[in-house]
XYZ file of N, CA and C in Angstrom:
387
model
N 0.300 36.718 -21.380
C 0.264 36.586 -22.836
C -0.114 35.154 -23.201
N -1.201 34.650 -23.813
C -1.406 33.803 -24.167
C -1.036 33.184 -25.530
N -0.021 32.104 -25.670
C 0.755 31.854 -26.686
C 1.739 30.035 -26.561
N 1.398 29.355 -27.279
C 2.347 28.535 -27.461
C 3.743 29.043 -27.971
N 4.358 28.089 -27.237
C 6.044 28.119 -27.451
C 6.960 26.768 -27.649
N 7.113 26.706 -28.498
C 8.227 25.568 -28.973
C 9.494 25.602 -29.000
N 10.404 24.727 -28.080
C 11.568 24.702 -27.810
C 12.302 23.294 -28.118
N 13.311 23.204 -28.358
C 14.179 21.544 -27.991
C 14.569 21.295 -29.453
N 14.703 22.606 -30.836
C 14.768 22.357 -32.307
C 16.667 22.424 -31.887
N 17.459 21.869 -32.871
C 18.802 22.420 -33.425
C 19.350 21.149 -34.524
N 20.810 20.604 -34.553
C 21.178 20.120 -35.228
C 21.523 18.900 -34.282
N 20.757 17.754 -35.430
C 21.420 16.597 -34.879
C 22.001 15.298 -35.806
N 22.744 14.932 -36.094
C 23.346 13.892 -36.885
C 22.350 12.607 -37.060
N 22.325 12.413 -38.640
C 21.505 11.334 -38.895
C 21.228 9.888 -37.640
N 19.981 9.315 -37.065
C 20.371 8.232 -36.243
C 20.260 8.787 -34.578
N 20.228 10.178 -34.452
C 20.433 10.686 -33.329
C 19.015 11.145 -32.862
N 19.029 11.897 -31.662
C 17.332 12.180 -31.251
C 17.243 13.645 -30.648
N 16.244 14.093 -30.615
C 15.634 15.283 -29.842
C 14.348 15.172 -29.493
N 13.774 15.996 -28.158
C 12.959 15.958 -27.477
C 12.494 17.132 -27.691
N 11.293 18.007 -28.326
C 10.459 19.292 -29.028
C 9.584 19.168 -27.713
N 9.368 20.679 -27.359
C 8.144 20.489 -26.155
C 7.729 21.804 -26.463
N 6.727 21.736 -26.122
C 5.092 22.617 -26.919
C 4.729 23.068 -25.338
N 5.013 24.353 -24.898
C 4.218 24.656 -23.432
C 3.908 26.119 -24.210
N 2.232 25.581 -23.253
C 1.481 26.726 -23.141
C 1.353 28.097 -22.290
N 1.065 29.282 -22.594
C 1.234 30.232 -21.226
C 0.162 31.511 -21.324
N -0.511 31.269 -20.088
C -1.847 31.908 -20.286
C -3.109 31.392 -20.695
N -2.801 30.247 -20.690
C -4.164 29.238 -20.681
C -3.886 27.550 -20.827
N -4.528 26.706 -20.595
C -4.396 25.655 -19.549
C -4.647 24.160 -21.144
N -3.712 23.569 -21.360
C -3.730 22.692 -22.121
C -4.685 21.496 -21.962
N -4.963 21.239 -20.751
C -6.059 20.323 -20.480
C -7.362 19.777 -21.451
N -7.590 21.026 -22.369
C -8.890 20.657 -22.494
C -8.472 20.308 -24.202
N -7.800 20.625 -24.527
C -6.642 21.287 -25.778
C -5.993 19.926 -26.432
N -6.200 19.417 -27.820
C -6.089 19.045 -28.268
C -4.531 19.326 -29.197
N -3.620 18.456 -29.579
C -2.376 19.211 -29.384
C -1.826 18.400 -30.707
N -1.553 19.117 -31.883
C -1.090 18.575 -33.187
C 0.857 19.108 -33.427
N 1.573 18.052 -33.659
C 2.780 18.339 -34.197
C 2.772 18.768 -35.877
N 3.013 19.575 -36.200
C 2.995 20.137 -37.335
C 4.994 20.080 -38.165
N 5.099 20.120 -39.256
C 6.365 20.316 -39.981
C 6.196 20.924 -41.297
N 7.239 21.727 -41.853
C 7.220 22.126 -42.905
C 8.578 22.585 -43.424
N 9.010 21.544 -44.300
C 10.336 21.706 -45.295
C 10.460 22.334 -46.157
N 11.701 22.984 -46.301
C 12.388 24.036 -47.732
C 11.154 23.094 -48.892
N 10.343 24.390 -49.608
C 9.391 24.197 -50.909
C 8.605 22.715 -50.683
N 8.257 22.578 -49.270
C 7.547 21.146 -49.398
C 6.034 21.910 -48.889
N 5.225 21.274 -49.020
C 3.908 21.749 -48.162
C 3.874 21.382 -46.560
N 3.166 22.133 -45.298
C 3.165 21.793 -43.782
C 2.496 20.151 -43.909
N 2.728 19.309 -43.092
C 2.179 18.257 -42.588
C 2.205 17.819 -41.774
N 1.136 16.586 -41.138
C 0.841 16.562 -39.497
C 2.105 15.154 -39.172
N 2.434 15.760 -38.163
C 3.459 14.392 -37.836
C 2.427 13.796 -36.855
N 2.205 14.155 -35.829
C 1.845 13.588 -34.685
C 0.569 14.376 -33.754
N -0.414 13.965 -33.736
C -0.909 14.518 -32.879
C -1.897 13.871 -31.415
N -2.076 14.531 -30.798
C -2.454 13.689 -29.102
C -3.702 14.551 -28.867
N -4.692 13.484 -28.114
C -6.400 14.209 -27.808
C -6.099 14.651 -26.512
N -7.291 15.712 -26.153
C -7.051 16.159 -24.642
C -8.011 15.079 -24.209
N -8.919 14.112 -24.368
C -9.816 13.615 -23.522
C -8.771 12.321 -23.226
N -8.723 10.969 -24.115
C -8.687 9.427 -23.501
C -7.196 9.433 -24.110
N -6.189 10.620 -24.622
C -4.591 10.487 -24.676
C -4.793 9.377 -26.186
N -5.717 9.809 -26.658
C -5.564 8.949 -28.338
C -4.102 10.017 -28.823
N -3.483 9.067 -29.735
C -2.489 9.658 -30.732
C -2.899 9.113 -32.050
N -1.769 9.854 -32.875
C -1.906 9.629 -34.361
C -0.408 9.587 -34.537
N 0.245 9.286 -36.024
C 1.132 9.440 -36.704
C 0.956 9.190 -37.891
N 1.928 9.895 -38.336
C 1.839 10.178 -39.604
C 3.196 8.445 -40.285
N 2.573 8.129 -41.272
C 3.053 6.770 -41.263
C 5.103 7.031 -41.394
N 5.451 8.387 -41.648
C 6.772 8.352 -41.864
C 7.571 8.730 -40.639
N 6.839 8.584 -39.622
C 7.268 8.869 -38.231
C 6.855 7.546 -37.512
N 6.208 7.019 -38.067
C 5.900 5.738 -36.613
C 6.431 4.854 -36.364
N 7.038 4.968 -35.321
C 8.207 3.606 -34.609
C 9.274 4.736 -34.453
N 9.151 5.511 -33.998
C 10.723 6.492 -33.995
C 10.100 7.922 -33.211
N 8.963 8.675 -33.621
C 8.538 9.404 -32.610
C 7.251 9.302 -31.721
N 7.319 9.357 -30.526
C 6.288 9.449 -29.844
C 5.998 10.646 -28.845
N 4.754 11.086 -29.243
C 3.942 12.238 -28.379
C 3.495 11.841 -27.068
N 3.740 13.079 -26.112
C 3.390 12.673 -25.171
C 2.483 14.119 -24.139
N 1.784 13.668 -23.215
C 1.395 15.604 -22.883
C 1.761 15.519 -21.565
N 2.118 16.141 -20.391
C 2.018 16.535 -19.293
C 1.254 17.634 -18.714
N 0.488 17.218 -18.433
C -0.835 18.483 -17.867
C 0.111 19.370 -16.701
N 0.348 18.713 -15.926
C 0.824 18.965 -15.106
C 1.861 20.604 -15.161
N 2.455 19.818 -16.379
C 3.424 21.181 -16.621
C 3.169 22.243 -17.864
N 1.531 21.743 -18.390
C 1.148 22.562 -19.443
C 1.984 22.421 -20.569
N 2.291 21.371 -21.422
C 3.465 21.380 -22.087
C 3.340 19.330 -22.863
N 3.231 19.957 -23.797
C 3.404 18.710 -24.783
C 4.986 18.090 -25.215
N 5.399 17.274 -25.784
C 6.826 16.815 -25.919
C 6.719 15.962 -27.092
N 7.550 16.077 -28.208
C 7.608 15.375 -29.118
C 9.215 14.785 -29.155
N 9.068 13.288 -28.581
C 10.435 12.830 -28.890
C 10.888 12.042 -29.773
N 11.928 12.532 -30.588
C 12.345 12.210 -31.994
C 13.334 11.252 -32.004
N 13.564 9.953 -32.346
C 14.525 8.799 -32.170
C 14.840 8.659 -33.719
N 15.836 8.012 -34.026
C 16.528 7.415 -35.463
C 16.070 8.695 -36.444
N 16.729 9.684 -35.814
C 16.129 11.212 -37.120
C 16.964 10.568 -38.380
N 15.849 10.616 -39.616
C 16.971 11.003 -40.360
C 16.744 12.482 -41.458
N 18.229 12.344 -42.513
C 17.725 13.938 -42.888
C 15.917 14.453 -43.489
N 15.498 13.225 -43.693
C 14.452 14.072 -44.609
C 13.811 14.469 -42.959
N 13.796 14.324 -42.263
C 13.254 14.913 -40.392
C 13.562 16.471 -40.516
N 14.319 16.837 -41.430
C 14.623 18.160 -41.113
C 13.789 19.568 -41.581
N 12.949 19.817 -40.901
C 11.812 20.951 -40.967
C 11.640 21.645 -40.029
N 10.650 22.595 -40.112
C 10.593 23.556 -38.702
C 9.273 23.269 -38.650
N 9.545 22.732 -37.115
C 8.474 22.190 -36.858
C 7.384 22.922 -35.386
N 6.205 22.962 -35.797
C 5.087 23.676 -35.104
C 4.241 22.995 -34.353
N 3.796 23.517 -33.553
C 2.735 22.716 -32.163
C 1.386 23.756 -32.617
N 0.548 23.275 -32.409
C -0.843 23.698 -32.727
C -1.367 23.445 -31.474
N -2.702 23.750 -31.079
C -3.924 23.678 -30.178
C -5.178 23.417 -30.229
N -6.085 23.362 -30.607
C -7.422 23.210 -30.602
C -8.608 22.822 -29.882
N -9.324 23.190 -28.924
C -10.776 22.541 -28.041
C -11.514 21.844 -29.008
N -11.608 21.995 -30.195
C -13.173 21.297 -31.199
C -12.456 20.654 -32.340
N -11.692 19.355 -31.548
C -11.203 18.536 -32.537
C -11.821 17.381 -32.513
N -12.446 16.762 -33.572
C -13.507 15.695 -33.386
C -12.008 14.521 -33.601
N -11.560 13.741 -34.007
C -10.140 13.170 -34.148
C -9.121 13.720 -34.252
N -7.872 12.796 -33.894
C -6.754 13.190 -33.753
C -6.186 13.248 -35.087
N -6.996 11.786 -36.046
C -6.464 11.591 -37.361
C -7.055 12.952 -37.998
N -8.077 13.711 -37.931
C -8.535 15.118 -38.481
C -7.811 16.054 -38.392
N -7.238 16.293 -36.905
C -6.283 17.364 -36.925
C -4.886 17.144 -37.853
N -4.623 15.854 -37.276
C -3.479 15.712 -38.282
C -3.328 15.969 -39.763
N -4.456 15.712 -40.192
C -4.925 15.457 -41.452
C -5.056 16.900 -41.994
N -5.443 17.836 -41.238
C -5.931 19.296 -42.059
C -4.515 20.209 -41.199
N -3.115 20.177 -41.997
C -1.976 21.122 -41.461
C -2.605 22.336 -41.384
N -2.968 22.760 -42.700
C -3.262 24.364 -42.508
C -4.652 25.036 -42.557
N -5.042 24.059 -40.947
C -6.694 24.755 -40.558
C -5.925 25.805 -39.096
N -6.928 26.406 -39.284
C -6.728 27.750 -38.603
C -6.840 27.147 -37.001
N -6.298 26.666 -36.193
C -6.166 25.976 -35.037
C -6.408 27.165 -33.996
N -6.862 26.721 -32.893
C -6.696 28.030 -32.156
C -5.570 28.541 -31.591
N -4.557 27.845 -31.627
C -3.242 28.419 -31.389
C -2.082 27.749 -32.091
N -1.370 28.474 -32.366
C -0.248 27.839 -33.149
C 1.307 28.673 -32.528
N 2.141 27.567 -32.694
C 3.232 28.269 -32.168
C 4.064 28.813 -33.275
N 5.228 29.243 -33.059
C 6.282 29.967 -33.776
C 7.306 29.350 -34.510
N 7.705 27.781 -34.189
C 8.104 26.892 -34.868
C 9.454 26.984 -34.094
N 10.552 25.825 -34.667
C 11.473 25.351 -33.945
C 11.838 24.265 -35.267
N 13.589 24.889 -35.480
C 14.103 24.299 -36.714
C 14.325 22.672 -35.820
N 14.185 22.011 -36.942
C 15.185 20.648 -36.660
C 15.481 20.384 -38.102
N 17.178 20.140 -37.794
C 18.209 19.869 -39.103
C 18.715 19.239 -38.631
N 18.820 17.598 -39.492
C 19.387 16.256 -39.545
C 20.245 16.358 -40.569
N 21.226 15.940 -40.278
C 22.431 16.137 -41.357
C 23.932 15.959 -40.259
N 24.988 15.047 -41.129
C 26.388 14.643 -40.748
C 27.197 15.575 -40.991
């Protein structure tokens, strides 16, 4: 079955961290361009973070930078988004995307709701004491 899967969402207290990992199954992330996606109660989706399959360029989105960093492991087919100093507004369900024909990382990030070639199922994260 070919499908992203997102795991590593639950509850964590303002200041605290989690590690989100994006593995693929049934086809090979390598070539695959890999966008962190979020979307809050009545807010619109937006790109937090995303990583190139060619030279490991990233992006962020300016309300994440200095606190999360993307990372990919080919190896294990599987992207990782690790989340440091969450605080509540962090709390969304958050999605891993895919794409081969991403000309930038700042593009993917930039367009949440383009039809990617794969998208996962999402994974809550709720910041809150």
């Amino acid at each position: 079955q070919v499908q992203l899967v997102e795991s590593g969402g639950g509850l964590v207290q303002p200041g605290g961290s989690l590690r989100l990992s994006c593995a693929a199954s049934g086809f090979t992330l390598d070539y695959y361009a890999i966008g962190w996606f979020r979307q809050a109660p009545g807010k619109e989706r937006e790109g937090v973070s995303c990583i190139s399959s060619s030279d490991g360029s990233t992006y962020y989105a300016d309300s994440v930078k200095g606190r999360f960093t993307i990372s990919r492991d080919n190896a294990k087919n599987t992207v990782y988004l690790q989340m440091n100093s969450l605080k509540p507004e962090d709390t969304a369900v958050y999605y891993c995307a895919a794409d081969k024909s991403i000309t930038t990382v700042q593009a993917m990030c930039g367009t949440p709701l383009y039809r990617y070639d794969y998208w996962g199922q999402g994974t809550q994260v709720t910041v809150s004491s």
